Amino acid sequence: MTVVLKLGGSVITDKDDPETVDRAALSAAVSAIAESPVGEDIVIVHGGGSFGHHHAADYGVSTTEGTHDVDGVQAIHGAMCRLNAAVVDALSGAGVPAVPVHPFSAATRDADSDLSLPTAQVTTLLDEGFVPVLHGDLVAHAGAGATVLSGDELVVELAPAVDADRVGVCSTVPGVLDEDGVVIDRIEAFEAVAPALGGSDATDVSGGMAGKVRALLALSAPALVFGPDALSAFLAGESPGTTIAGDDAD
Ligand code: IP8
Protein backbone atom coordinates (compact mmCIF):
# COMPACT_ATOMS: atom_id res chain seq x y z
CA MET A 1 0.00 0.00 0.00
CA THR A 2 1.78 3.12 -1.23
CA VAL A 3 0.43 6.48 -0.18
CA VAL A 4 1.10 9.98 -1.48
CA LEU A 5 0.22 12.54 1.17
CA LYS A 6 0.05 16.30 0.73
CA LEU A 7 0.23 18.39 3.87
CA GLY A 8 -1.29 21.76 3.01
CA GLY A 9 0.96 24.73 3.69
CA SER A 10 -1.76 26.39 5.75
CA VAL A 11 -2.03 23.26 7.90
CA ILE A 12 1.61 23.31 9.02
CA THR A 13 2.36 27.06 9.03
CA ASP A 14 0.80 30.13 10.55
CA LYS A 15 -0.45 31.71 7.35
CA ASP A 16 -0.64 35.24 8.78
CA ASP A 17 2.91 35.32 10.11
CA PRO A 18 5.70 35.17 7.48
CA GLU A 19 7.94 32.11 7.74
CA THR A 20 6.34 30.76 10.89
CA VAL A 21 5.85 27.03 11.39
CA ASP A 22 2.70 26.03 13.31
CA ARG A 23 4.66 23.75 15.65
CA ALA A 24 1.60 22.18 17.29
CA ALA A 25 -0.02 21.37 13.94
CA LEU A 26 3.22 20.03 12.44
CA SER A 27 3.86 17.90 15.49
CA ALA A 28 0.32 16.44 15.38
CA ALA A 29 0.72 15.59 11.67
CA VAL A 30 4.15 14.06 12.28
CA SER A 31 2.82 11.89 15.13
CA ALA A 32 -0.01 10.64 12.91
CA ILE A 33 2.51 9.73 10.18
CA ALA A 34 5.01 8.14 12.60
CA GLU A 35 2.30 5.95 14.18
CA SER A 36 0.53 5.01 10.96
CA PRO A 37 0.27 1.44 9.65
CA VAL A 38 1.48 2.70 6.24
CA GLY A 39 5.01 2.72 7.68
CA GLU A 40 7.68 3.85 5.23
CA ASP A 41 5.60 3.31 2.11
CA ILE A 42 4.71 6.98 1.87
CA VAL A 43 5.77 10.01 -0.15
CA ILE A 44 5.08 13.34 1.51
CA VAL A 45 4.57 16.65 -0.26
CA HIS A 46 4.00 19.90 1.59
CA GLY A 47 2.75 23.25 0.42
CA GLY A 48 4.11 26.74 0.88
CA GLY A 49 1.95 28.36 3.56
CA SER A 50 3.55 31.48 5.03
CA PHE A 51 6.95 30.52 3.58
CA GLY A 52 6.69 30.29 -0.23
CA HIS A 53 3.48 32.25 -0.84
CA HIS A 54 4.63 35.26 1.12
CA HIS A 55 7.81 35.69 -0.98
CA ALA A 56 6.08 34.67 -4.23
CA ALA A 57 3.56 37.49 -3.68
CA ASP A 58 6.40 39.96 -2.99
CA TYR A 59 8.06 39.12 -6.31
CA GLY A 60 4.82 38.75 -8.32
CA VAL A 61 5.49 35.09 -9.13
CA SER A 62 2.75 32.48 -9.64
CA THR A 63 2.27 29.26 -11.59
CA THR A 64 1.79 31.38 -14.72
CA GLU A 65 3.76 34.59 -13.99
CA GLY A 66 7.50 33.93 -13.91
CA THR A 67 10.54 35.87 -12.82
CA HIS A 68 14.14 36.28 -13.99
CA ASP A 69 15.06 38.07 -10.75
CA VAL A 70 17.69 35.95 -9.03
CA ASP A 71 16.91 37.57 -5.66
CA GLY A 72 13.30 36.50 -6.05
CA VAL A 73 14.28 32.96 -6.96
CA GLN A 74 16.59 32.70 -3.96
CA ALA A 75 13.98 34.19 -1.61
CA ILE A 76 11.16 31.87 -2.71
CA HIS A 77 13.17 28.68 -3.11
CA GLY A 78 15.18 29.44 0.04
CA ALA A 79 12.03 29.87 2.12
CA MET A 80 10.62 26.59 0.81
CA CYS A 81 13.89 24.82 1.66
CA ARG A 82 13.69 26.21 5.22
CA LEU A 83 10.13 24.91 5.62
CA ASN A 84 11.17 21.58 4.11
CA ALA A 85 14.04 21.32 6.60
CA ALA A 86 11.60 21.95 9.46
CA VAL A 87 9.26 19.21 8.19
CA VAL A 88 12.09 16.71 7.59
CA ASP A 89 13.59 17.47 11.03
CA ALA A 90 10.25 16.96 12.75
CA LEU A 91 9.68 13.65 10.94
CA SER A 92 13.23 12.46 11.67
CA GLY A 93 12.75 13.35 15.33
CA ALA A 94 9.73 11.03 15.41
CA GLY A 95 11.71 8.16 13.86
CA VAL A 96 10.46 8.54 10.27
CA PRO A 97 13.34 8.05 7.75
CA ALA A 98 12.49 11.31 5.97
CA VAL A 99 14.79 12.81 3.33
CA PRO A 100 14.45 16.10 1.43
CA VAL A 101 13.78 16.25 -2.31
CA HIS A 102 13.81 19.73 -3.86
CA PRO A 103 11.79 19.90 -7.10
CA PHE A 104 13.52 23.11 -8.32
CA SER A 105 16.69 21.04 -8.84
CA ALA A 106 14.98 18.66 -11.25
CA ALA A 107 11.67 19.81 -12.73
CA THR A 108 11.05 21.92 -15.85
CA ARG A 109 8.16 23.49 -17.67
CA ASP A 110 8.44 23.82 -21.44
CA ALA A 111 7.27 26.80 -23.49
CA ASP A 112 3.73 25.32 -23.52
CA SER A 113 3.87 25.19 -19.69
CA ASP A 114 3.87 21.39 -19.72
CA LEU A 115 5.56 20.09 -16.59
CA SER A 116 8.27 17.46 -16.61
CA LEU A 117 9.23 15.99 -13.23
CA PRO A 118 11.86 13.24 -13.18
CA THR A 119 10.73 10.76 -10.53
CA ALA A 120 13.40 8.04 -10.53
CA GLN A 121 15.00 9.67 -7.50
CA VAL A 122 11.73 9.46 -5.56
CA THR A 123 10.94 5.88 -6.55
CA THR A 124 14.49 4.74 -5.76
CA LEU A 125 14.49 6.46 -2.36
CA LEU A 126 11.14 4.82 -1.60
CA ASP A 127 12.41 1.39 -2.66
CA GLU A 128 15.44 1.91 -0.43
CA GLY A 129 13.30 2.50 2.64
CA PHE A 130 13.39 6.31 2.79
CA VAL A 131 10.41 8.63 3.02
CA PRO A 132 10.91 11.33 0.35
CA VAL A 133 9.60 14.74 1.40
CA LEU A 134 8.97 17.10 -1.53
CA HIS A 135 7.52 20.58 -1.45
CA GLY A 136 5.86 23.23 -3.55
CA ASP A 137 8.75 25.13 -5.11
CA LEU A 138 9.84 27.08 -8.14
CA VAL A 139 10.41 25.42 -11.49
CA ALA A 140 12.64 26.42 -14.44
CA HIS A 141 10.13 27.55 -17.07
CA ALA A 142 11.13 27.99 -20.73
CA GLY A 143 10.40 31.57 -21.78
CA ALA A 144 9.23 32.67 -18.31
CA GLY A 145 12.27 32.30 -16.05
CA ALA A 146 11.02 30.54 -12.94
CA THR A 147 7.38 29.97 -11.99
CA VAL A 148 5.69 28.44 -8.96
CA LEU A 149 5.30 24.67 -8.92
CA SER A 150 2.48 23.85 -6.52
CA GLY A 151 2.40 20.87 -4.21
CA ASP A 152 -0.86 19.83 -5.86
CA GLU A 153 0.91 19.53 -9.21
CA LEU A 154 3.58 17.40 -7.57
CA VAL A 155 0.97 15.06 -6.08
CA VAL A 156 -0.61 14.54 -9.50
CA GLU A 157 2.80 13.73 -11.04
CA LEU A 158 3.98 11.51 -8.19
CA ALA A 159 0.89 9.34 -7.69
CA PRO A 160 1.24 7.41 -10.97
CA ALA A 161 5.05 7.41 -10.74
CA VAL A 162 5.03 5.56 -7.41
CA ASP A 163 1.92 3.54 -8.34
CA ALA A 164 0.07 5.00 -5.36
CA ASP A 165 -2.89 3.09 -3.97
CA ARG A 166 -4.25 6.16 -2.22
CA VAL A 167 -3.67 9.89 -2.34
CA GLY A 168 -4.40 12.13 0.63
CA VAL A 169 -4.73 15.89 0.63
CA CYS A 170 -4.71 17.17 4.19
CA SER A 171 -6.15 20.63 4.11
CA THR A 172 -7.53 23.18 6.60
CA VAL A 173 -11.10 22.28 5.57
CA PRO A 174 -12.68 18.90 6.42
CA GLY A 175 -13.28 18.03 2.76
CA VAL A 176 -14.65 19.54 -0.43
CA LEU A 177 -17.60 21.66 0.64
CA ASP A 178 -20.91 22.20 -1.19
CA GLU A 179 -22.71 25.57 -1.42
CA ASP A 180 -24.05 25.10 2.13
CA GLY A 181 -20.65 24.35 3.60
CA VAL A 182 -21.42 20.63 3.96
CA VAL A 183 -18.67 18.11 3.11
CA ILE A 184 -19.36 16.30 -0.18
CA ASP A 185 -18.89 12.58 0.50
CA ARG A 186 -17.79 11.46 -2.98
CA ILE A 187 -17.02 13.13 -6.31
CA GLU A 188 -16.89 11.04 -9.49
CA ALA A 189 -17.35 13.74 -12.14
CA PHE A 190 -16.46 17.41 -12.16
CA GLU A 191 -19.72 18.51 -13.77
CA ALA A 192 -21.70 17.26 -10.76
CA VAL A 193 -19.88 19.61 -8.38
CA ALA A 194 -18.84 22.49 -10.68
CA PRO A 195 -21.57 24.87 -9.45
CA ALA A 196 -20.58 24.27 -5.82
CA LEU A 197 -16.89 24.81 -6.60
CA GLY A 198 -17.33 28.04 -8.47
CA GLY A 199 -17.27 26.97 -12.09
CA SER A 200 -15.15 24.90 -14.38
CA ASP A 201 -12.54 27.35 -15.61
CA ALA A 202 -9.77 26.21 -13.29
CA THR A 203 -7.20 24.45 -15.41
CA ASP A 204 -4.44 25.75 -13.11
CA VAL A 205 -4.09 23.10 -10.41
CA SER A 206 -3.16 25.66 -7.81
CA GLY A 207 -6.34 27.57 -8.62
CA GLY A 208 -8.32 26.69 -5.53
CA MET A 209 -10.51 23.68 -4.82
CA ALA A 210 -11.99 23.48 -8.35
CA GLY A 211 -8.55 23.05 -9.90
CA LYS A 212 -7.55 20.56 -7.22
CA VAL A 213 -10.66 18.42 -7.80
CA ARG A 214 -10.21 18.41 -11.59
CA ALA A 215 -6.60 17.29 -11.29
CA LEU A 216 -7.36 14.61 -8.69
CA LEU A 217 -10.25 13.20 -10.79
CA ALA A 218 -7.70 12.30 -13.50
CA LEU A 219 -5.73 9.99 -11.21
CA SER A 220 -6.02 6.22 -11.26
CA ALA A 221 -5.88 6.12 -7.45
CA PRO A 222 -8.69 7.45 -5.26
CA ALA A 223 -7.80 10.79 -3.66
CA LEU A 224 -9.20 11.96 -0.35
CA VAL A 225 -9.46 15.56 0.82
CA PHE A 226 -9.79 15.88 4.59
CA GLY A 227 -8.88 18.07 7.56
CA PRO A 228 -5.94 17.69 9.97
CA ASP A 229 -8.04 15.86 12.58
CA ALA A 230 -8.71 13.06 10.09
CA LEU A 231 -5.09 12.38 9.09
CA SER A 232 -4.74 9.30 11.33
CA ALA A 233 -8.02 7.89 10.01
CA PHE A 234 -6.87 8.36 6.40
CA LEU A 235 -3.54 6.67 7.12
CA ALA A 236 -5.39 3.80 8.81
CA GLY A 237 -7.25 3.14 5.56
CA GLU A 238 -10.51 4.89 6.42
CA SER A 239 -12.21 7.35 4.09
CA PRO A 240 -12.68 10.65 5.92
CA GLY A 241 -13.70 13.85 4.15
CA THR A 242 -14.33 13.73 0.41
CA THR A 243 -13.32 10.81 -1.79
CA ILE A 244 -12.47 11.88 -5.34
CA ALA A 245 -12.57 8.96 -7.72
CA GLY A 246 -12.75 9.62 -11.46
CA ASP A 247 -13.40 7.11 -14.24
CA ASP A 248 -9.85 5.75 -14.09
CA ALA A 249 -9.77 5.22 -10.31
CA ASP A 250 -9.64 1.62 -9.08
O1 IP8 B 1 1.19 25.77 -1.37
C1 IP8 B 1 3.42 26.68 -3.41
O2 IP8 B 1 2.99 25.38 -3.10
P1 IP8 B 1 1.45 25.14 -2.71
C2 IP8 B 1 4.92 26.84 -3.29
O3 IP8 B 1 1.28 23.67 -2.70
C3 IP8 B 1 5.40 28.24 -3.45
O4 IP8 B 1 0.61 25.80 -3.79
C4 IP8 B 1 6.78 28.40 -3.84
C5 IP8 B 1 4.68 29.30 -3.27
mmCIF file of C-alpha atoms and ligand atoms in Angstrom:
data_model
loop_
_atom_site.group_PDB
_atom_site.id
_atom_site.type_symbol
_atom_site.label_atom_id
_atom_site.label_comp_id
_atom_site.label_asym_id
_atom_site.label_seq_id
_atom_site.Cartn_x
_atom_site.Cartn_y
_atom_site.Cartn_z
ATOM 1 C CA MET A 1 0.000 0.000 0.000
ATOM 2 C CA THR A 2 1.782 3.122 -1.233
ATOM 3 C CA VAL A 3 0.433 6.484 -0.177
ATOM 4 C CA VAL A 4 1.104 9.984 -1.479
ATOM 5 C CA LEU A 5 0.220 12.542 1.171
ATOM 6 C CA LYS A 6 0.051 16.299 0.732
ATOM 7 C CA LEU A 7 0.232 18.394 3.871
ATOM 8 C CA GLY A 8 -1.293 21.761 3.008
ATOM 9 C CA GLY A 9 0.959 24.730 3.693
ATOM 10 C CA SER A 10 -1.758 26.387 5.749
ATOM 11 C CA VAL A 11 -2.027 23.256 7.897
ATOM 12 C CA ILE A 12 1.614 23.315 9.023
ATOM 13 C CA THR A 13 2.365 27.056 9.032
ATOM 14 C CA ASP A 14 0.803 30.128 10.553
ATOM 15 C CA LYS A 15 -0.449 31.708 7.347
ATOM 16 C CA ASP A 16 -0.641 35.237 8.780
ATOM 17 C CA ASP A 17 2.910 35.324 10.110
ATOM 18 C CA PRO A 18 5.700 35.170 7.476
ATOM 19 C CA GLU A 19 7.942 32.112 7.745
ATOM 20 C CA THR A 20 6.340 30.760 10.894
ATOM 21 C CA VAL A 21 5.848 27.031 11.388
ATOM 22 C CA ASP A 22 2.705 26.032 13.314
ATOM 23 C CA ARG A 23 4.660 23.754 15.654
ATOM 24 C CA ALA A 24 1.600 22.180 17.285
ATOM 25 C CA ALA A 25 -0.022 21.367 13.943
ATOM 26 C CA LEU A 26 3.223 20.032 12.442
ATOM 27 C CA SER A 27 3.864 17.899 15.489
ATOM 28 C CA ALA A 28 0.317 16.444 15.375
ATOM 29 C CA ALA A 29 0.719 15.591 11.673
ATOM 30 C CA VAL A 30 4.149 14.061 12.276
ATOM 31 C CA SER A 31 2.817 11.889 15.126
ATOM 32 C CA ALA A 32 -0.007 10.638 12.909
ATOM 33 C CA ILE A 33 2.507 9.726 10.183
ATOM 34 C CA ALA A 34 5.009 8.137 12.604
ATOM 35 C CA GLU A 35 2.305 5.951 14.175
ATOM 36 C CA SER A 36 0.528 5.014 10.956
ATOM 37 C CA PRO A 37 0.271 1.443 9.646
ATOM 38 C CA VAL A 38 1.479 2.703 6.235
ATOM 39 C CA GLY A 39 5.007 2.724 7.677
ATOM 40 C CA GLU A 40 7.679 3.852 5.235
ATOM 41 C CA ASP A 41 5.598 3.314 2.109
ATOM 42 C CA ILE A 42 4.711 6.982 1.866
ATOM 43 C CA VAL A 43 5.771 10.009 -0.153
ATOM 44 C CA ILE A 44 5.082 13.343 1.511
ATOM 45 C CA VAL A 45 4.566 16.652 -0.263
ATOM 46 C CA HIS A 46 4.003 19.898 1.595
ATOM 47 C CA GLY A 47 2.751 23.245 0.422
ATOM 48 C CA GLY A 48 4.108 26.739 0.883
ATOM 49 C CA GLY A 49 1.949 28.357 3.564
ATOM 50 C CA SER A 50 3.547 31.476 5.026
ATOM 51 C CA PHE A 51 6.946 30.517 3.585
ATOM 52 C CA GLY A 52 6.689 30.292 -0.233
ATOM 53 C CA HIS A 53 3.482 32.247 -0.839
ATOM 54 C CA HIS A 54 4.633 35.260 1.125
ATOM 55 C CA HIS A 55 7.805 35.688 -0.984
ATOM 56 C CA ALA A 56 6.077 34.666 -4.231
ATOM 57 C CA ALA A 57 3.556 37.494 -3.682
ATOM 58 C CA ASP A 58 6.397 39.964 -2.994
ATOM 59 C CA TYR A 59 8.059 39.124 -6.306
ATOM 60 C CA GLY A 60 4.819 38.746 -8.315
ATOM 61 C CA VAL A 61 5.493 35.088 -9.132
ATOM 62 C CA SER A 62 2.749 32.481 -9.637
ATOM 63 C CA THR A 63 2.271 29.263 -11.585
ATOM 64 C CA THR A 64 1.793 31.377 -14.721
ATOM 65 C CA GLU A 65 3.762 34.585 -13.985
ATOM 66 C CA GLY A 66 7.497 33.930 -13.914
ATOM 67 C CA THR A 67 10.544 35.874 -12.822
ATOM 68 C CA HIS A 68 14.137 36.277 -13.987
ATOM 69 C CA ASP A 69 15.060 38.070 -10.747
ATOM 70 C CA VAL A 70 17.688 35.948 -9.030
ATOM 71 C CA ASP A 71 16.912 37.574 -5.660
ATOM 72 C CA GLY A 72 13.302 36.501 -6.046
ATOM 73 C CA VAL A 73 14.278 32.959 -6.959
ATOM 74 C CA GLN A 74 16.586 32.697 -3.960
ATOM 75 C CA ALA A 75 13.982 34.187 -1.605
ATOM 76 C CA ILE A 76 11.156 31.874 -2.706
ATOM 77 C CA HIS A 77 13.168 28.675 -3.107
ATOM 78 C CA GLY A 78 15.184 29.440 0.044
ATOM 79 C CA ALA A 79 12.029 29.871 2.116
ATOM 80 C CA MET A 80 10.620 26.591 0.812
ATOM 81 C CA CYS A 81 13.885 24.816 1.658
ATOM 82 C CA ARG A 82 13.689 26.213 5.221
ATOM 83 C CA LEU A 83 10.125 24.910 5.624
ATOM 84 C CA ASN A 84 11.166 21.583 4.112
ATOM 85 C CA ALA A 85 14.040 21.319 6.601
ATOM 86 C CA ALA A 86 11.597 21.955 9.461
ATOM 87 C CA VAL A 87 9.263 19.209 8.191
ATOM 88 C CA VAL A 88 12.088 16.710 7.586
ATOM 89 C CA ASP A 89 13.590 17.466 11.026
ATOM 90 C CA ALA A 90 10.251 16.961 12.746
ATOM 91 C CA LEU A 91 9.680 13.652 10.936
ATOM 92 C CA SER A 92 13.235 12.465 11.672
ATOM 93 C CA GLY A 93 12.749 13.355 15.333
ATOM 94 C CA ALA A 94 9.735 11.034 15.409
ATOM 95 C CA GLY A 95 11.712 8.164 13.860
ATOM 96 C CA VAL A 96 10.455 8.539 10.272
ATOM 97 C CA PRO A 97 13.338 8.052 7.751
ATOM 98 C CA ALA A 98 12.490 11.311 5.969
ATOM 99 C CA VAL A 99 14.795 12.809 3.327
ATOM 100 C CA PRO A 100 14.446 16.104 1.434
ATOM 101 C CA VAL A 101 13.781 16.254 -2.314
ATOM 102 C CA HIS A 102 13.807 19.733 -3.865
ATOM 103 C CA PRO A 103 11.787 19.901 -7.104
ATOM 104 C CA PHE A 104 13.525 23.110 -8.319
ATOM 105 C CA SER A 105 16.687 21.043 -8.839
ATOM 106 C CA ALA A 106 14.980 18.658 -11.255
ATOM 107 C CA ALA A 107 11.669 19.812 -12.729
ATOM 108 C CA THR A 108 11.054 21.916 -15.847
ATOM 109 C CA ARG A 109 8.157 23.491 -17.675
ATOM 110 C CA ASP A 110 8.438 23.822 -21.438
ATOM 111 C CA ALA A 111 7.268 26.798 -23.494
ATOM 112 C CA ASP A 112 3.727 25.320 -23.518
ATOM 113 C CA SER A 113 3.873 25.192 -19.693
ATOM 114 C CA ASP A 114 3.875 21.390 -19.724
ATOM 115 C CA LEU A 115 5.556 20.089 -16.591
ATOM 116 C CA SER A 116 8.268 17.462 -16.608
ATOM 117 C CA LEU A 117 9.231 15.986 -13.232
ATOM 118 C CA PRO A 118 11.864 13.239 -13.181
ATOM 119 C CA THR A 119 10.728 10.764 -10.533
ATOM 120 C CA ALA A 120 13.404 8.036 -10.529
ATOM 121 C CA GLN A 121 15.005 9.670 -7.498
ATOM 122 C CA VAL A 122 11.734 9.462 -5.559
ATOM 123 C CA THR A 123 10.939 5.876 -6.548
ATOM 124 C CA THR A 124 14.485 4.741 -5.762
ATOM 125 C CA LEU A 125 14.487 6.458 -2.364
ATOM 126 C CA LEU A 126 11.137 4.822 -1.601
ATOM 127 C CA ASP A 127 12.412 1.389 -2.658
ATOM 128 C CA GLU A 128 15.444 1.909 -0.431
ATOM 129 C CA GLY A 129 13.298 2.505 2.638
ATOM 130 C CA PHE A 130 13.390 6.310 2.788
ATOM 131 C CA VAL A 131 10.411 8.626 3.023
ATOM 132 C CA PRO A 132 10.910 11.331 0.350
ATOM 133 C CA VAL A 133 9.601 14.739 1.401
ATOM 134 C CA LEU A 134 8.974 17.103 -1.527
ATOM 135 C CA HIS A 135 7.520 20.584 -1.453
ATOM 136 C CA GLY A 136 5.862 23.233 -3.550
ATOM 137 C CA ASP A 137 8.746 25.133 -5.112
ATOM 138 C CA LEU A 138 9.845 27.081 -8.142
ATOM 139 C CA VAL A 139 10.413 25.421 -11.492
ATOM 140 C CA ALA A 140 12.638 26.418 -14.436
ATOM 141 C CA HIS A 141 10.133 27.553 -17.069
ATOM 142 C CA ALA A 142 11.129 27.991 -20.726
ATOM 143 C CA GLY A 143 10.400 31.571 -21.782
ATOM 144 C CA ALA A 144 9.227 32.667 -18.313
ATOM 145 C CA GLY A 145 12.271 32.296 -16.053
ATOM 146 C CA ALA A 146 11.019 30.538 -12.944
ATOM 147 C CA THR A 147 7.378 29.973 -11.994
ATOM 148 C CA VAL A 148 5.688 28.444 -8.964
ATOM 149 C CA LEU A 149 5.301 24.670 -8.919
ATOM 150 C CA SER A 150 2.478 23.847 -6.520
ATOM 151 C CA GLY A 151 2.399 20.869 -4.208
ATOM 152 C CA ASP A 152 -0.863 19.829 -5.864
ATOM 153 C CA GLU A 153 0.910 19.532 -9.214
ATOM 154 C CA LEU A 154 3.584 17.397 -7.569
ATOM 155 C CA VAL A 155 0.969 15.061 -6.083
ATOM 156 C CA VAL A 156 -0.611 14.544 -9.500
ATOM 157 C CA GLU A 157 2.798 13.733 -11.043
ATOM 158 C CA LEU A 158 3.976 11.515 -8.194
ATOM 159 C CA ALA A 159 0.885 9.343 -7.686
ATOM 160 C CA PRO A 160 1.240 7.405 -10.975
ATOM 161 C CA ALA A 161 5.053 7.415 -10.741
ATOM 162 C CA VAL A 162 5.033 5.561 -7.409
ATOM 163 C CA ASP A 163 1.924 3.541 -8.338
ATOM 164 C CA ALA A 164 0.071 5.003 -5.358
ATOM 165 C CA ASP A 165 -2.887 3.095 -3.966
ATOM 166 C CA ARG A 166 -4.254 6.158 -2.217
ATOM 167 C CA VAL A 167 -3.666 9.887 -2.342
ATOM 168 C CA GLY A 168 -4.398 12.126 0.634
ATOM 169 C CA VAL A 169 -4.732 15.890 0.629
ATOM 170 C CA CYS A 170 -4.714 17.167 4.192
ATOM 171 C CA SER A 171 -6.152 20.634 4.114
ATOM 172 C CA THR A 172 -7.528 23.176 6.600
ATOM 173 C CA VAL A 173 -11.101 22.281 5.574
ATOM 174 C CA PRO A 174 -12.681 18.903 6.425
ATOM 175 C CA GLY A 175 -13.277 18.033 2.757
ATOM 176 C CA VAL A 176 -14.654 19.543 -0.434
ATOM 177 C CA LEU A 177 -17.604 21.665 0.636
ATOM 178 C CA ASP A 178 -20.907 22.200 -1.187
ATOM 179 C CA GLU A 179 -22.712 25.571 -1.418
ATOM 180 C CA ASP A 180 -24.049 25.102 2.126
ATOM 181 C CA GLY A 181 -20.652 24.352 3.598
ATOM 182 C CA VAL A 182 -21.416 20.627 3.961
ATOM 183 C CA VAL A 183 -18.674 18.111 3.108
ATOM 184 C CA ILE A 184 -19.357 16.297 -0.177
ATOM 185 C CA ASP A 185 -18.888 12.582 0.496
ATOM 186 C CA ARG A 186 -17.793 11.458 -2.982
ATOM 187 C CA ILE A 187 -17.018 13.128 -6.310
ATOM 188 C CA GLU A 188 -16.885 11.042 -9.492
ATOM 189 C CA ALA A 189 -17.352 13.736 -12.136
ATOM 190 C CA PHE A 190 -16.456 17.412 -12.164
ATOM 191 C CA GLU A 191 -19.724 18.506 -13.766
ATOM 192 C CA ALA A 192 -21.696 17.264 -10.759
ATOM 193 C CA VAL A 193 -19.879 19.611 -8.384
ATOM 194 C CA ALA A 194 -18.836 22.486 -10.684
ATOM 195 C CA PRO A 195 -21.574 24.871 -9.446
ATOM 196 C CA ALA A 196 -20.578 24.272 -5.819
ATOM 197 C CA LEU A 197 -16.894 24.808 -6.603
ATOM 198 C CA GLY A 198 -17.328 28.044 -8.475
ATOM 199 C CA GLY A 199 -17.267 26.965 -12.092
ATOM 200 C CA SER A 200 -15.152 24.898 -14.380
ATOM 201 C CA ASP A 201 -12.535 27.346 -15.610
ATOM 202 C CA ALA A 202 -9.770 26.215 -13.293
ATOM 203 C CA THR A 203 -7.198 24.450 -15.411
ATOM 204 C CA ASP A 204 -4.445 25.755 -13.107
ATOM 205 C CA VAL A 205 -4.095 23.100 -10.414
ATOM 206 C CA SER A 206 -3.165 25.664 -7.809
ATOM 207 C CA GLY A 207 -6.343 27.569 -8.624
ATOM 208 C CA GLY A 208 -8.320 26.685 -5.527
ATOM 209 C CA MET A 209 -10.507 23.682 -4.821
ATOM 210 C CA ALA A 210 -11.988 23.478 -8.345
ATOM 211 C CA GLY A 211 -8.549 23.047 -9.904
ATOM 212 C CA LYS A 212 -7.548 20.560 -7.224
ATOM 213 C CA VAL A 213 -10.656 18.415 -7.804
ATOM 214 C CA ARG A 214 -10.209 18.412 -11.593
ATOM 215 C CA ALA A 215 -6.604 17.287 -11.287
ATOM 216 C CA LEU A 216 -7.362 14.607 -8.689
ATOM 217 C CA LEU A 217 -10.246 13.197 -10.785
ATOM 218 C CA ALA A 218 -7.699 12.299 -13.498
ATOM 219 C CA LEU A 219 -5.729 9.989 -11.210
ATOM 220 C CA SER A 220 -6.018 6.216 -11.256
ATOM 221 C CA ALA A 221 -5.881 6.119 -7.450
ATOM 222 C CA PRO A 222 -8.691 7.454 -5.265
ATOM 223 C CA ALA A 223 -7.805 10.790 -3.660
ATOM 224 C CA LEU A 224 -9.195 11.963 -0.349
ATOM 225 C CA VAL A 225 -9.456 15.559 0.821
ATOM 226 C CA PHE A 226 -9.786 15.876 4.589
ATOM 227 C CA GLY A 227 -8.881 18.066 7.560
ATOM 228 C CA PRO A 228 -5.940 17.688 9.970
ATOM 229 C CA ASP A 229 -8.044 15.862 12.584
ATOM 230 C CA ALA A 230 -8.706 13.065 10.092
ATOM 231 C CA LEU A 231 -5.087 12.383 9.092
ATOM 232 C CA SER A 232 -4.741 9.304 11.326
ATOM 233 C CA ALA A 233 -8.017 7.888 10.008
ATOM 234 C CA PHE A 234 -6.865 8.361 6.398
ATOM 235 C CA LEU A 235 -3.541 6.672 7.118
ATOM 236 C CA ALA A 236 -5.394 3.801 8.810
ATOM 237 C CA GLY A 237 -7.248 3.141 5.556
ATOM 238 C CA GLU A 238 -10.506 4.890 6.422
ATOM 239 C CA SER A 239 -12.210 7.348 4.090
ATOM 240 C CA PRO A 240 -12.679 10.648 5.924
ATOM 241 C CA GLY A 241 -13.704 13.851 4.151
ATOM 242 C CA THR A 242 -14.326 13.729 0.413
ATOM 243 C CA THR A 243 -13.316 10.806 -1.794
ATOM 244 C CA ILE A 244 -12.467 11.885 -5.342
ATOM 245 C CA ALA A 245 -12.574 8.962 -7.723
ATOM 246 C CA GLY A 246 -12.747 9.618 -11.460
ATOM 247 C CA ASP A 247 -13.396 7.106 -14.237
ATOM 248 C CA ASP A 248 -9.850 5.749 -14.086
ATOM 249 C CA ALA A 249 -9.775 5.217 -10.312
ATOM 250 C CA ASP A 250 -9.639 1.621 -9.078
HETATM 251 O O1 IP8 B 1 1.194 25.774 -1.373
HETATM 252 C C1 IP8 B 1 3.421 26.682 -3.409
HETATM 253 O O2 IP8 B 1 2.995 25.376 -3.098
HETATM 254 P P1 IP8 B 1 1.446 25.144 -2.712
HETATM 255 C C2 IP8 B 1 4.920 26.835 -3.292
HETATM 256 O O3 IP8 B 1 1.275 23.665 -2.700
HETATM 257 C C3 IP8 B 1 5.399 28.239 -3.449
HETATM 258 O O4 IP8 B 1 0.611 25.798 -3.793
HETATM 259 C C4 IP8 B 1 6.781 28.405 -3.841
HETATM 260 C C5 IP8 B 1 4.679 29.303 -3.269
#
